[in-house]
């Protein structure tokens, strides 16, 4: 399938996007179960109300979708974590659309949102062995810091924290 970045629309979700958000989030967890702290078996049980709250930002989450035509092809989320950092979560692009700049658009969108909400530091966690993801985040000024996730992923690996300071 051919596409260029002019065909990609990246936008913040609204409540009416709840089903699209649900579909792409579950798709991401099926495609890449070893890279997310969330598990498909848990996420698939979220109620319609929970999805509506997430899509409308009535919860602590903010999500952006990358849309081509009528199809969501990418997702990224942001959340203020327990220590008041803006945490990038749920980053995923459909394999058919990887390597085309969709992930760059999503990261730029979430960084702009974080800055608009007054955050000067954005964090994420990623496996240091996931060279493609590490390269992507590094292009966006994220660097590893000496902090590790306490929970192991299903692969047994632990993610390391990266940060981007946006002064």
PDB file of N, CA, C and O in Angstrom, residues 29-98:
ATOM      1  N   UNK A  29      -1.350  -4.286  20.673  1.00  0.00           N
ATOM      2  CA  UNK A  29      -0.989  -5.282  21.676  1.00  0.00           C
ATOM      3  C   UNK A  29      -0.883  -6.681  21.086  1.00  0.00           C
ATOM      4  O   UNK A  29      -0.072  -7.494  21.544  1.00  0.00           O
ATOM      5  N   UNK A  30      -1.683  -6.964  20.075  1.00  0.00           N
ATOM      6  CA  UNK A  30      -1.563  -8.255  19.385  1.00  0.00           C
ATOM      7  C   UNK A  30      -0.298  -8.308  18.540  1.00  0.00           C
ATOM      8  O   UNK A  30       0.385  -9.336  18.485  1.00  0.00           O
ATOM      9  N   UNK A  31       0.013  -7.193  17.870  1.00  0.00           N
ATOM     10  CA  UNK A  31       1.177  -7.155  16.979  1.00  0.00           C
ATOM     11  C   UNK A  31       2.493  -7.180  17.755  1.00  0.00           C
ATOM     12  O   UNK A  31       3.451  -7.812  17.325  1.00  0.00           O
ATOM     13  N   UNK A  32       2.548  -6.480  18.862  1.00  0.00           N
ATOM     14  CA  UNK A  32       3.813  -6.300  19.588  1.00  0.00           C
ATOM     15  C   UNK A  32       3.641  -6.552  21.085  1.00  0.00           C
ATOM     16  O   UNK A  32       3.882  -5.664  21.908  1.00  0.00           O
ATOM     17  N   UNK A  33       3.250  -7.750  21.474  1.00  0.00           N
ATOM     18  CA  UNK A  33       2.941  -8.002  22.890  1.00  0.00           C
ATOM     19  C   UNK A  33       4.139  -7.870  23.824  1.00  0.00           C
ATOM     20  O   UNK A  33       3.956  -7.630  25.016  1.00  0.00           O
ATOM     21  N   UNK A  34       5.337  -8.007  23.302  1.00  0.00           N
ATOM     22  CA  UNK A  34       6.520  -7.990  24.163  1.00  0.00           C
ATOM     23  C   UNK A  34       7.097  -6.607  24.414  1.00  0.00           C
ATOM     24  O   UNK A  34       8.096  -6.475  25.110  1.00  0.00           O
ATOM     25  N   UNK A  35       6.491  -5.555  23.854  1.00  0.00           N
ATOM     26  CA  UNK A  35       7.070  -4.219  24.038  1.00  0.00           C
ATOM     27  C   UNK A  35       6.240  -3.304  24.924  1.00  0.00           C
ATOM     28  O   UNK A  35       6.689  -2.216  25.265  1.00  0.00           O
ATOM     29  N   UNK A  36       5.053  -3.742  25.287  1.00  0.00           N
ATOM     30  CA  UNK A  36       4.176  -2.905  26.105  1.00  0.00           C
ATOM     31  C   UNK A  36       4.030  -3.476  27.507  1.00  0.00           C
ATOM     32  O   UNK A  36       4.024  -4.690  27.694  1.00  0.00           O
ATOM     33  N   UNK A  37       3.874  -2.592  28.479  1.00  0.00           N
ATOM     34  CA  UNK A  37       3.599  -3.028  29.849  1.00  0.00           C
ATOM     35  C   UNK A  37       2.155  -3.511  29.968  1.00  0.00           C
ATOM     36  O   UNK A  37       1.840  -4.340  30.811  1.00  0.00           O
ATOM     37  N   UNK A  38       1.274  -2.981  29.113  1.00  0.00           N
ATOM     38  CA  UNK A  38      -0.133  -3.404  29.107  1.00  0.00           C
ATOM     39  C   UNK A  38      -0.249  -4.765  28.411  1.00  0.00           C
ATOM     40  O   UNK A  38       0.540  -5.091  27.523  1.00  0.00           O
ATOM     41  N   UNK A  39      -1.239  -5.517  28.806  1.00  0.00           N
ATOM     42  CA  UNK A  39      -1.460  -6.845  28.231  1.00  0.00           C
ATOM     43  C   UNK A  39      -2.828  -6.898  27.548  1.00  0.00           C
ATOM     44  O   UNK A  39      -3.813  -6.388  28.091  1.00  0.00           O
ATOM     45  N   UNK A  40      -2.877  -7.546  26.398  1.00  0.00           N
ATOM     46  CA  UNK A  40      -4.108  -7.662  25.628  1.00  0.00           C
ATOM     47  C   UNK A  40      -5.249  -8.198  26.485  1.00  0.00           C
ATOM     48  O   UNK A  40      -6.356  -7.657  26.452  1.00  0.00           O
ATOM     49  N   UNK A  41      -4.996  -9.245  27.252  1.00  0.00           N
ATOM     50  CA  UNK A  41      -6.050  -9.885  28.042  1.00  0.00           C
ATOM     51  C   UNK A  41      -6.685  -8.917  29.039  1.00  0.00           C
ATOM     52  O   UNK A  41      -7.857  -9.055  29.369  1.00  0.00           O
ATOM     53  N   UNK A  42      -5.938  -7.951  29.504  1.00  0.00           N
ATOM     54  CA  UNK A  42      -6.471  -6.955  30.433  1.00  0.00           C
ATOM     55  C   UNK A  42      -7.191  -5.846  29.665  1.00  0.00           C
ATOM     56  O   UNK A  42      -8.325  -5.478  29.979  1.00  0.00           O
ATOM     57  N   UNK A  43      -6.532  -5.327  28.639  1.00  0.00           N
ATOM     58  CA  UNK A  43      -7.055  -4.175  27.902  1.00  0.00           C
ATOM     59  C   UNK A  43      -8.348  -4.517  27.162  1.00  0.00           C
ATOM     60  O   UNK A  43      -9.245  -3.685  27.081  1.00  0.00           O
ATOM     61  N   UNK A  44      -8.464  -5.742  26.657  1.00  0.00           N
ATOM     62  CA  UNK A  44      -9.679  -6.108  25.918  1.00  0.00           C
ATOM     63  C   UNK A  44     -10.924  -6.093  26.802  1.00  0.00           C
ATOM     64  O   UNK A  44     -12.040  -6.038  26.308  1.00  0.00           O
ATOM     65  N   UNK A  45     -10.737  -6.108  28.114  1.00  0.00           N
ATOM     66  CA  UNK A  45     -11.865  -6.109  29.050  1.00  0.00           C
ATOM     67  C   UNK A  45     -12.318  -4.704  29.439  1.00  0.00           C
ATOM     68  O   UNK A  45     -13.304  -4.574  30.171  1.00  0.00           O
ATOM     69  N   UNK A  46     -11.625  -3.669  28.975  1.00  0.00           N
ATOM     70  CA  UNK A  46     -12.072  -2.311  29.279  1.00  0.00           C
ATOM     71  C   UNK A  46     -13.485  -2.118  28.732  1.00  0.00           C
ATOM     72  O   UNK A  46     -13.809  -2.557  27.629  1.00  0.00           O
ATOM     73  N   UNK A  47     -14.298  -1.438  29.490  1.00  0.00           N
ATOM     74  CA  UNK A  47     -15.684  -1.186  29.084  1.00  0.00           C
ATOM     75  C   UNK A  47     -15.744  -0.059  28.049  1.00  0.00           C
ATOM     76  O   UNK A  47     -14.788   0.715  27.898  1.00  0.00           O
ATOM     77  N   UNK A  48     -16.883   0.048  27.399  1.00  0.00           N
ATOM     78  CA  UNK A  48     -17.101   1.158  26.476  1.00  0.00           C
ATOM     79  C   UNK A  48     -16.920   2.487  27.196  1.00  0.00           C
ATOM     80  O   UNK A  48     -16.322   3.423  26.656  1.00  0.00           O
ATOM     81  N   UNK A  49     -17.376   2.569  28.411  1.00  0.00           N
ATOM     82  CA  UNK A  49     -17.239   3.789  29.198  1.00  0.00           C
ATOM     83  C   UNK A  49     -15.766   4.147  29.425  1.00  0.00           C
ATOM     84  O   UNK A  49     -15.377   5.316  29.328  1.00  0.00           O
ATOM     85  N   UNK A  50     -14.955   3.145  29.732  1.00  0.00           N
ATOM     86  CA  UNK A  50     -13.523   3.393  29.917  1.00  0.00           C
ATOM     87  C   UNK A  50     -12.872   3.895  28.625  1.00  0.00           C
ATOM     88  O   UNK A  50     -12.059   4.818  28.657  1.00  0.00           O
ATOM     89  N   UNK A  51     -13.228   3.272  27.502  1.00  0.00           N
ATOM     90  CA  UNK A  51     -12.678   3.717  26.216  1.00  0.00           C
ATOM     91  C   UNK A  51     -13.141   5.137  25.898  1.00  0.00           C
ATOM     92  O   UNK A  51     -12.359   5.952  25.405  1.00  0.00           O
ATOM     93  N   UNK A  52     -14.401   5.435  26.166  1.00  0.00           N
ATOM     94  CA  UNK A  52     -14.906   6.791  25.918  1.00  0.00           C
ATOM     95  C   UNK A  52     -14.156   7.819  26.776  1.00  0.00           C
ATOM     96  O   UNK A  52     -13.810   8.896  26.299  1.00  0.00           O
ATOM     97  N   UNK A  53     -13.909   7.473  28.036  1.00  0.00           N
ATOM     98  CA  UNK A  53     -13.159   8.374  28.923  1.00  0.00           C
ATOM     99  C   UNK A  53     -11.740   8.595  28.398  1.00  0.00           C
ATOM    100  O   UNK A  53     -11.238   9.722  28.404  1.00  0.00           O
ATOM    101  N   UNK A  54     -11.090   7.532  27.944  1.00  0.00           N
ATOM    102  CA  UNK A  54      -9.736   7.665  27.405  1.00  0.00           C
ATOM    103  C   UNK A  54      -9.736   8.510  26.131  1.00  0.00           C
ATOM    104  O   UNK A  54      -8.880   9.372  25.960  1.00  0.00           O
ATOM    105  N   UNK A  55     -10.677   8.268  25.253  1.00  0.00           N
ATOM    106  CA  UNK A  55     -10.727   8.998  23.988  1.00  0.00           C
ATOM    107  C   UNK A  55     -11.050  10.473  24.195  1.00  0.00           C
ATOM    108  O   UNK A  55     -10.574  11.335  23.462  1.00  0.00           O
ATOM    109  N   UNK A  56     -11.852  10.772  25.213  1.00  0.00           N
ATOM    110  CA  UNK A  56     -12.276  12.158  25.446  1.00  0.00           C
ATOM    111  C   UNK A  56     -11.395  12.883  26.449  1.00  0.00           C
ATOM    112  O   UNK A  56     -11.643  14.038  26.760  1.00  0.00           O
ATOM    113  N   UNK A  57     -10.378  12.203  26.973  1.00  0.00           N
ATOM    114  CA  UNK A  57      -9.427  12.795  27.924  1.00  0.00           C
ATOM    115  C   UNK A  57     -10.069  13.066  29.280  1.00  0.00           C
ATOM    116  O   UNK A  57      -9.601  13.909  30.031  1.00  0.00           O
ATOM    117  N   UNK A  58     -11.159  12.340  29.574  1.00  0.00           N
ATOM    118  CA  UNK A  58     -11.771  12.445  30.897  1.00  0.00           C
ATOM    119  C   UNK A  58     -10.992  11.629  31.922  1.00  0.00           C
ATOM    120  O   UNK A  58     -11.253  11.720  33.107  1.00  0.00           O
ATOM    121  N   UNK A  59     -10.075  10.810  31.441  1.00  0.00           N
ATOM    122  CA  UNK A  59      -9.170  10.093  32.332  1.00  0.00           C
ATOM    123  C   UNK A  59      -7.833  10.830  32.270  1.00  0.00           C
ATOM    124  O   UNK A  59      -7.732  11.905  31.698  1.00  0.00           O
ATOM    125  N   UNK A  60      -6.815  10.250  32.803  1.00  0.00           N
ATOM    126  CA  UNK A  60      -5.498  10.895  32.802  1.00  0.00           C
ATOM    127  C   UNK A  60      -4.773  10.744  31.467  1.00  0.00           C
ATOM    128  O   UNK A  60      -3.705  11.316  31.280  1.00  0.00           O
ATOM    129  N   UNK A  61      -5.344  10.015  30.529  1.00  0.00           N
ATOM    130  CA  UNK A  61      -4.691   9.737  29.250  1.00  0.00           C
ATOM    131  C   UNK A  61      -5.055  10.749  28.173  1.00  0.00           C
ATOM    132  O   UNK A  61      -6.166  11.263  28.131  1.00  0.00           O
ATOM    133  N   UNK A  62      -4.103  10.974  27.276  1.00  0.00           N
ATOM    134  CA  UNK A  62      -4.305  11.767  26.069  1.00  0.00           C
ATOM    135  C   UNK A  62      -3.770  10.925  24.915  1.00  0.00           C
ATOM    136  O   UNK A  62      -2.622  10.459  24.972  1.00  0.00           O
ATOM    137  N   UNK A  63      -4.580  10.721  23.898  1.00  0.00           N
ATOM    138  CA  UNK A  63      -4.160   9.899  22.760  1.00  0.00           C
ATOM    139  C   UNK A  63      -4.240  10.682  21.457  1.00  0.00           C
ATOM    140  O   UNK A  63      -5.181  11.463  21.245  1.00  0.00           O
ATOM    141  N   UNK A  64      -3.283  10.416  20.594  1.00  0.00           N
ATOM    142  CA  UNK A  64      -3.299  10.881  19.221  1.00  0.00           C
ATOM    143  C   UNK A  64      -3.399   9.669  18.326  1.00  0.00           C
ATOM    144  O   UNK A  64      -2.827   8.615  18.630  1.00  0.00           O
ATOM    145  N   UNK A  65      -4.113   9.834  17.226  1.00  0.00           N
ATOM    146  CA  UNK A  65      -4.202   8.808  16.196  1.00  0.00           C
ATOM    147  C   UNK A  65      -3.562   9.332  14.921  1.00  0.00           C
ATOM    148  O   UNK A  65      -3.673  10.516  14.615  1.00  0.00           O
ATOM    149  N   UNK A  66      -2.924   8.438  14.184  1.00  0.00           N
ATOM    150  CA  UNK A  66      -2.465   8.735  12.835  1.00  0.00           C
ATOM    151  C   UNK A  66      -3.467   8.050  11.911  1.00  0.00           C
ATOM    152  O   UNK A  66      -3.680   6.837  12.000  1.00  0.00           O
ATOM    153  N   UNK A  67      -4.101   8.841  11.050  1.00  0.00           N
ATOM    154  CA  UNK A  67      -5.170   8.344  10.187  1.00  0.00           C
ATOM    155  C   UNK A  67      -4.752   8.495   8.730  1.00  0.00           C
ATOM    156  O   UNK A  67      -4.271   9.560   8.319  1.00  0.00           O
ATOM    157  N   UNK A  68      -4.963   7.446   7.957  1.00  0.00           N
ATOM    158  CA  UNK A  68      -4.800   7.500   6.506  1.00  0.00           C
ATOM    159  C   UNK A  68      -6.157   7.125   5.925  1.00  0.00           C
ATOM    160  O   UNK A  68      -6.629   6.010   6.130  1.00  0.00           O
ATOM    161  N   UNK A  69      -6.774   8.070   5.241  1.00  0.00           N
ATOM    162  CA  UNK A  69      -8.136   7.848   4.747  1.00  0.00           C
ATOM    163  C   UNK A  69      -9.066   7.730   5.932  1.00  0.00           C
ATOM    164  O   UNK A  69      -9.216   8.661   6.714  1.00  0.00           O
ATOM    165  N   UNK A  70      -9.667   6.563   6.087  1.00  0.00           N
ATOM    166  CA  UNK A  70     -10.544   6.320   7.230  1.00  0.00           C
ATOM    167  C   UNK A  70      -9.928   5.318   8.208  1.00  0.00           C
ATOM    168  O   UNK A  70     -10.591   4.896   9.146  1.00  0.00           O
ATOM    169  N   UNK A  71      -8.683   4.970   7.980  1.00  0.00           N
ATOM    170  CA  UNK A  71      -8.028   3.920   8.761  1.00  0.00           C
ATOM    171  C   UNK A  71      -7.006   4.504   9.738  1.00  0.00           C
ATOM    172  O   UNK A  71      -6.128   5.275   9.355  1.00  0.00           O
ATOM    173  N   UNK A  72      -7.107   4.105  11.003  1.00  0.00           N
ATOM    174  CA  UNK A  72      -6.084   4.468  11.988  1.00  0.00           C
ATOM    175  C   UNK A  72      -4.889   3.548  11.762  1.00  0.00           C
ATOM    176  O   UNK A  72      -5.028   2.324  11.731  1.00  0.00           O
ATOM    177  N   UNK A  73      -3.707   4.152  11.585  1.00  0.00           N
ATOM    178  CA  UNK A  73      -2.498   3.379  11.309  1.00  0.00           C
ATOM    179  C   UNK A  73      -1.434   3.567  12.384  1.00  0.00           C
ATOM    180  O   UNK A  73      -0.381   2.939  12.341  1.00  0.00           O
ATOM    181  N   UNK A  74      -1.699   4.441  13.353  1.00  0.00           N
ATOM    182  CA  UNK A  74      -0.738   4.672  14.415  1.00  0.00           C
ATOM    183  C   UNK A  74      -1.404   5.288  15.621  1.00  0.00           C
ATOM    184  O   UNK A  74      -2.486   5.875  15.523  1.00  0.00           O
ATOM    185  N   UNK A  75      -0.758   5.143  16.757  1.00  0.00           N
ATOM    186  CA  UNK A  75      -1.278   5.646  18.021  1.00  0.00           C
ATOM    187  C   UNK A  75      -0.111   6.069  18.897  1.00  0.00           C
ATOM    188  O   UNK A  75       0.982   5.497  18.821  1.00  0.00           O
ATOM    189  N   UNK A  76      -0.346   7.062  19.717  1.00  0.00           N
ATOM    190  CA  UNK A  76       0.581   7.434  20.783  1.00  0.00           C
ATOM    191  C   UNK A  76      -0.248   8.030  21.905  1.00  0.00           C
ATOM    192  O   UNK A  76      -1.280   8.652  21.657  1.00  0.00           O
ATOM    193  N   UNK A  77       0.202   7.795  23.110  1.00  0.00           N
ATOM    194  CA  UNK A  77      -0.495   8.341  24.263  1.00  0.00           C
ATOM    195  C   UNK A  77       0.452   9.083  25.171  1.00  0.00           C
ATOM    196  O   UNK A  77       1.672   8.909  25.109  1.00  0.00           O
ATOM    197  N   UNK A  78      -0.144   9.890  26.012  1.00  0.00           N
ATOM    198  CA  UNK A  78       0.610  10.606  27.026  1.00  0.00           C
ATOM    199  C   UNK A  78      -0.169  10.591  28.317  1.00  0.00           C
ATOM    200  O   UNK A  78      -1.401  10.616  28.310  1.00  0.00           O
ATOM    201  N   UNK A  79       0.550  10.523  29.419  1.00  0.00           N
ATOM    202  CA  UNK A  79      -0.076  10.481  30.733  1.00  0.00           C
ATOM    203  C   UNK A  79       0.862  11.141  31.739  1.00  0.00           C
ATOM    204  O   UNK A  79       2.075  11.006  31.638  1.00  0.00           O
ATOM    205  N   UNK A  80       0.280  11.861  32.656  1.00  0.00           N
ATOM    206  CA  UNK A  80       1.079  12.383  33.763  1.00  0.00           C
ATOM    207  C   UNK A  80       1.187  11.256  34.779  1.00  0.00           C
ATOM    208  O   UNK A  80       0.182  10.792  35.315  1.00  0.00           O
ATOM    209  N   UNK A  81       2.413  10.790  35.009  1.00  0.00           N
ATOM    210  CA  UNK A  81       2.595   9.627  35.873  1.00  0.00           C
ATOM    211  C   UNK A  81       2.581  10.010  37.359  1.00  0.00           C
ATOM    212  O   UNK A  81       2.385  11.175  37.705  1.00  0.00           O
ATOM    213  N   UNK A  82       2.811   9.022  38.201  1.00  0.00           N
ATOM    214  CA  UNK A  82       2.689   9.202  39.653  1.00  0.00           C
ATOM    215  C   UNK A  82       3.648  10.248  40.214  1.00  0.00           C
ATOM    216  O   UNK A  82       3.379  10.838  41.250  1.00  0.00           O
ATOM    217  N   UNK A  83       4.765  10.481  39.536  1.00  0.00           N
ATOM    218  CA  UNK A  83       5.728  11.486  40.014  1.00  0.00           C
ATOM    219  C   UNK A  83       5.642  12.761  39.180  1.00  0.00           C
ATOM    220  O   UNK A  83       6.589  13.538  39.108  1.00  0.00           O
ATOM    221  N   UNK A  84       4.492  12.955  38.520  1.00  0.00           N
ATOM    222  CA  UNK A  84       4.159  14.180  37.787  1.00  0.00           C
ATOM    223  C   UNK A  84       5.031  14.434  36.560  1.00  0.00           C
ATOM    224  O   UNK A  84       5.209  15.579  36.152  1.00  0.00           O
ATOM    225  N   UNK A  85       5.569  13.365  35.984  1.00  0.00           N
ATOM    226  CA  UNK A  85       6.284  13.483  34.717  1.00  0.00           C
ATOM    227  C   UNK A  85       5.272  13.250  33.594  1.00  0.00           C
ATOM    228  O   UNK A  85       4.308  12.512  33.770  1.00  0.00           O
ATOM    229  N   UNK A  86       5.509  13.850  32.442  1.00  0.00           N
ATOM    230  CA  UNK A  86       4.679  13.541  31.278  1.00  0.00           C
ATOM    231  C   UNK A  86       5.299  12.328  30.617  1.00  0.00           C
ATOM    232  O   UNK A  86       6.434  12.362  30.157  1.00  0.00           O
ATOM    233  N   UNK A  87       4.557  11.237  30.606  1.00  0.00           N
ATOM    234  CA  UNK A  87       5.058   9.948  30.159  1.00  0.00           C
ATOM    235  C   UNK A  87       4.449   9.574  28.804  1.00  0.00           C
ATOM    236  O   UNK A  87       3.229   9.513  28.671  1.00  0.00           O
ATOM    237  N   UNK A  88       5.290   9.342  27.832  1.00  0.00           N
ATOM    238  CA  UNK A  88       4.862   8.894  26.509  1.00  0.00           C
ATOM    239  C   UNK A  88       4.562   7.398  26.604  1.00  0.00           C
ATOM    240  O   UNK A  88       5.387   6.629  27.081  1.00  0.00           O
ATOM    241  N   UNK A  89       3.364   6.979  26.166  1.00  0.00           N
ATOM    242  CA  UNK A  89       2.947   5.575  26.243  1.00  0.00           C
ATOM    243  C   UNK A  89       2.274   5.156  24.937  1.00  0.00           C
ATOM    244  O   UNK A  89       1.886   5.992  24.125  1.00  0.00           O
ATOM    245  N   UNK A  90       2.150   3.842  24.778  1.00  0.00           N
ATOM    246  CA  UNK A  90       1.333   3.233  23.717  1.00  0.00           C
ATOM    247  C   UNK A  90       1.781   3.587  22.298  1.00  0.00           C
ATOM    248  O   UNK A  90       0.980   3.538  21.375  1.00  0.00           O
ATOM    249  N   UNK A  91       3.053   3.914  22.098  1.00  0.00           N
ATOM    250  CA  UNK A  91       3.548   4.277  20.765  1.00  0.00           C
ATOM    251  C   UNK A  91       3.548   3.047  19.872  1.00  0.00           C
ATOM    252  O   UNK A  91       4.162   2.035  20.192  1.00  0.00           O
ATOM    253  N   UNK A  92       2.831   3.157  18.755  1.00  0.00           N
ATOM    254  CA  UNK A  92       2.780   2.024  17.823  1.00  0.00           C
ATOM    255  C   UNK A  92       2.336   2.518  16.457  1.00  0.00           C
ATOM    256  O   UNK A  92       1.469   3.383  16.341  1.00  0.00           O
ATOM    257  N   UNK A  93       2.939   1.947  15.410  1.00  0.00           N
ATOM    258  CA  UNK A  93       2.541   2.194  14.025  1.00  0.00           C
ATOM    259  C   UNK A  93       2.341   0.840  13.357  1.00  0.00           C
ATOM    260  O   UNK A  93       3.158  -0.076  13.517  1.00  0.00           O
ATOM    261  N   UNK A  94       1.256   0.719  12.620  1.00  0.00           N
ATOM    262  CA  UNK A  94       0.967  -0.501  11.878  1.00  0.00           C
ATOM    263  C   UNK A  94       2.182  -0.856  11.010  1.00  0.00           C
ATOM    264  O   UNK A  94       2.756   0.020  10.368  1.00  0.00           O
ATOM    265  N   UNK A  95       2.588  -2.140  10.982  1.00  0.00           N
ATOM    266  CA  UNK A  95       3.773  -2.529  10.215  1.00  0.00           C
ATOM    267  C   UNK A  95       3.756  -2.090   8.744  1.00  0.00           C
ATOM    268  O   UNK A  95       4.807  -1.795   8.174  1.00  0.00           O
ATOM    269  N   UNK A  96       2.582  -2.014   8.132  1.00  0.00           N
ATOM    270  CA  UNK A  96       2.483  -1.575   6.735  1.00  0.00           C
ATOM    271  C   UNK A  96       2.921  -0.125   6.546  1.00  0.00           C
ATOM    272  O   UNK A  96       3.214   0.294   5.427  1.00  0.00           O
ATOM    273  N   UNK A  97       2.924   0.653   7.628  1.00  0.00           N
ATOM    274  CA  UNK A  97       3.199   2.086   7.538  1.00  0.00           C
ATOM    275  C   UNK A  97       4.497   2.497   8.236  1.00  0.00           C
ATOM    276  O   UNK A  97       4.803   3.682   8.307  1.00  0.00           O
ATOM    277  N   UNK A  98       5.239   1.531   8.722  1.00  0.00           N
ATOM    278  CA  UNK A  98       6.503   1.852   9.395  1.00  0.00           C
ATOM    279  C   UNK A  98       7.543   2.317   8.385  1.00  0.00           C
ATOM    280  O   UNK A  98       7.528   1.923   7.231  1.00  0.00           O
TER     281      UNK A  98
END
